[in-house]
Short mmCIF file of C-alpha atoms in Angstrom, two decimals:
data_model
loop_
_atom_site.label_atom_id
_atom_site.label_comp_id
_atom_site.label_asym_id
_atom_site.label_seq_id
_atom_site.Cartn_x
_atom_site.Cartn_y
_atom_site.Cartn_z
CA MET Q 198 0.00 0.00 0.00
CA SER Q 199 1.40 3.34 -0.96
CA PHE Q 200 1.88 6.24 1.43
CA ILE Q 201 -0.86 8.34 -0.23
CA ALA Q 202 -3.41 5.52 -0.10
CA ALA Q 203 -2.63 4.84 3.56
CA SER Q 204 -2.88 8.53 4.41
CA THR Q 205 -6.20 8.82 2.59
CA ARG Q 206 -7.59 5.80 4.42
CA CYS Q 207 -6.53 7.18 7.80
CA LEU Q 208 -8.04 10.58 7.03
CA ARG Q 209 -11.33 8.97 5.99
CA GLN Q 210 -11.50 7.03 9.24
CA LEU Q 211 -10.73 10.12 11.26
CA THR Q 212 -13.36 12.24 9.52
CA THR Q 213 -16.09 9.62 9.82
CA THR Q 214 -15.48 9.21 13.56
CA ALA Q 215 -15.21 12.98 14.00
CA THR Q 216 -18.51 13.65 12.25
CA ARG Q 217 -20.27 11.12 14.43
CA GLN Q 218 -19.10 12.83 17.61
CA THR Q 219 -19.45 16.44 16.50
CA GLN Q 220 -21.69 18.52 18.70
CA ILE Q 221 -23.70 21.33 17.28
CA ARG Q 222 -22.94 24.38 19.36
CA THR Q 223 -25.23 27.32 19.40
CA PHE Q 224 -25.02 30.60 21.27
CA VAL Q 225 -28.70 31.43 20.84
CA ASP Q 226 -29.87 29.78 24.06
CA ASN Q 227 -26.71 29.98 26.13
CA VAL Q 228 -27.80 31.41 29.49
CA ALA Q 229 -24.24 32.00 30.66
CA LEU Q 230 -23.51 34.11 27.58
CA LYS Q 231 -26.73 36.06 28.05
CA ARG Q 232 -25.94 36.68 31.72
CA TRP Q 233 -22.42 37.85 30.78
CA ALA Q 234 -23.78 40.24 28.13
CA TYR Q 235 -26.40 41.51 30.59
CA ASN Q 236 -23.76 42.32 33.20
CA LEU Q 237 -21.50 43.86 30.58
CA SER Q 238 -24.23 46.19 29.28
CA ALA Q 239 -24.13 48.10 32.60
CA PHE Q 240 -27.69 49.42 32.46
CA ASN Q 241 -28.38 47.21 35.46
CA GLN Q 242 -25.77 49.18 37.42
CA LEU Q 243 -28.02 52.20 37.03
CA GLY Q 244 -31.08 50.23 38.15
CA LEU Q 245 -32.70 50.04 34.71
CA TYR Q 246 -34.61 47.16 33.18
CA HIS Q 247 -34.44 46.02 29.56
CA ASP Q 248 -37.58 47.85 28.45
CA ASP Q 249 -36.46 51.09 30.13
CA CYS Q 250 -33.69 51.35 27.52
CA LEU Q 251 -35.79 50.91 24.38
CA TYR Q 252 -35.58 53.60 21.72
CA GLU Q 253 -38.86 55.48 21.86
CA ASN Q 254 -40.25 55.26 18.36
CA ASP Q 255 -43.97 55.59 17.59
CA ASP Q 256 -44.73 51.98 18.52
CA VAL Q 257 -43.02 52.26 21.90
CA LYS Q 258 -44.74 55.58 22.63
CA GLU Q 259 -48.14 54.02 21.90
CA ALA Q 260 -47.30 51.01 24.09
CA LEU Q 261 -46.29 53.39 26.90
CA ASN Q 262 -49.69 55.08 26.60
CA ARG Q 263 -51.35 51.68 27.15
CA ILE Q 264 -49.48 50.40 30.20
CA PRO Q 265 -51.00 50.82 33.68
CA SER Q 266 -50.05 53.99 35.54
CA HIS Q 267 -48.15 52.21 38.32
CA LEU Q 268 -45.80 50.62 35.75
CA LEU Q 269 -45.31 54.01 34.12
CA ASP Q 270 -44.51 55.58 37.52
CA GLU Q 271 -41.99 52.84 38.33
CA ARG Q 272 -40.37 53.33 34.91
CA ALA Q 273 -40.14 57.10 35.43
CA PHE Q 274 -38.53 56.57 38.84
CA ARG Q 275 -35.94 54.16 37.45
CA ILE Q 276 -35.07 56.51 34.60
CA GLN Q 277 -34.79 59.56 36.91
CA ARG Q 278 -32.58 57.59 39.31
CA ALA Q 279 -30.38 56.49 36.38
CA VAL Q 280 -30.06 60.07 35.13
CA GLN Q 281 -29.11 61.19 38.65
CA CYS Q 282 -26.42 58.50 38.84
CA SER Q 283 -25.16 59.52 35.42
CA VAL Q 284 -24.93 63.19 36.41
CA GLN Q 285 -23.05 62.26 39.59
CA LYS Q 286 -20.86 59.81 37.62
CA THR Q 287 -21.65 56.98 40.04
CA VAL Q 288 -23.51 53.69 40.00
CA LEU Q 289 -26.01 52.30 42.46
CA PRO Q 290 -24.90 50.08 45.33
CA LYS Q 291 -24.64 46.49 44.17
CA ASP Q 292 -27.60 45.35 46.32
CA GLN Q 293 -29.87 47.67 44.29
CA TRP Q 294 -28.82 46.32 40.88
CA PRO Q 295 -31.50 44.20 39.22
CA THR Q 296 -30.27 40.64 38.68
CA TYR Q 297 -30.44 38.84 35.36
CA GLU Q 298 -33.33 36.70 36.61
CA GLU Q 299 -35.22 39.75 37.89
CA ASP Q 300 -34.72 41.49 34.56
CA ARG Q 301 -36.04 38.44 32.67
CA GLU Q 302 -39.06 38.32 34.99
CA LYS Q 303 -39.94 42.01 35.45
CA GLY Q 304 -37.83 43.82 32.89
CA ARG Q 305 -39.94 42.91 29.86
CA TYR Q 306 -43.03 44.69 31.16
CA LEU Q 307 -43.60 46.56 27.89
CA GLN Q 308 -43.33 43.61 25.49
CA PRO Q 309 -46.99 42.42 25.55
CA TYR Q 310 -48.22 45.95 24.86
CA LEU Q 311 -45.55 46.52 22.23
CA ASP Q 312 -46.42 43.26 20.45
CA GLU Q 313 -50.06 44.32 20.39
CA VAL Q 314 -49.22 47.75 18.96
CA VAL Q 315 -47.00 46.27 16.26
CA LYS Q 316 -49.70 43.75 15.26
CA GLU Q 317 -52.27 46.55 15.02
CA ARG Q 318 -49.92 48.70 12.92
CA LEU Q 319 -49.19 45.81 10.56
CA GLU Q 320 -52.89 45.08 10.25
CA LYS Q 321 -53.60 48.74 9.44
CA GLU Q 322 -50.87 48.69 6.80
CA ALA Q 323 -52.31 45.52 5.29
CA TRP Q 324 -55.78 47.09 5.13
CA ALA Q 325 -54.32 50.23 3.56
CA LYS Q 326 -52.64 48.13 0.85
CA GLN Q 327 -55.93 46.43 0.03
CA ALA Q 328 -57.80 49.71 -0.35
#
């Protein structure tokens, strides 16, 4: 058996065993990566939730008009506290930072209203196209 044939045979065996054992890695659902990115973003150090940092386009403004007043008051307090920390060039004490789990639980308070607003806007656009 020649050197090239032997090398080819060995490479084939290696690749077939390697493909059988290959794991598919994905970063889409990696909680550790999400937690790391959350802590790196630093908005939690100012006491803000995810939805407090959304860019206020027309959809977000309409969703803010629809949320209950106590959620709007809590949001205003968090934003004012964050602005105060920013002006003083400080961060909140670590015990006041929202955790990743708290942000996942409470920090998406605007999403149901925002989804509803977006669906209504898309429906209006679809009706306008038909007319």
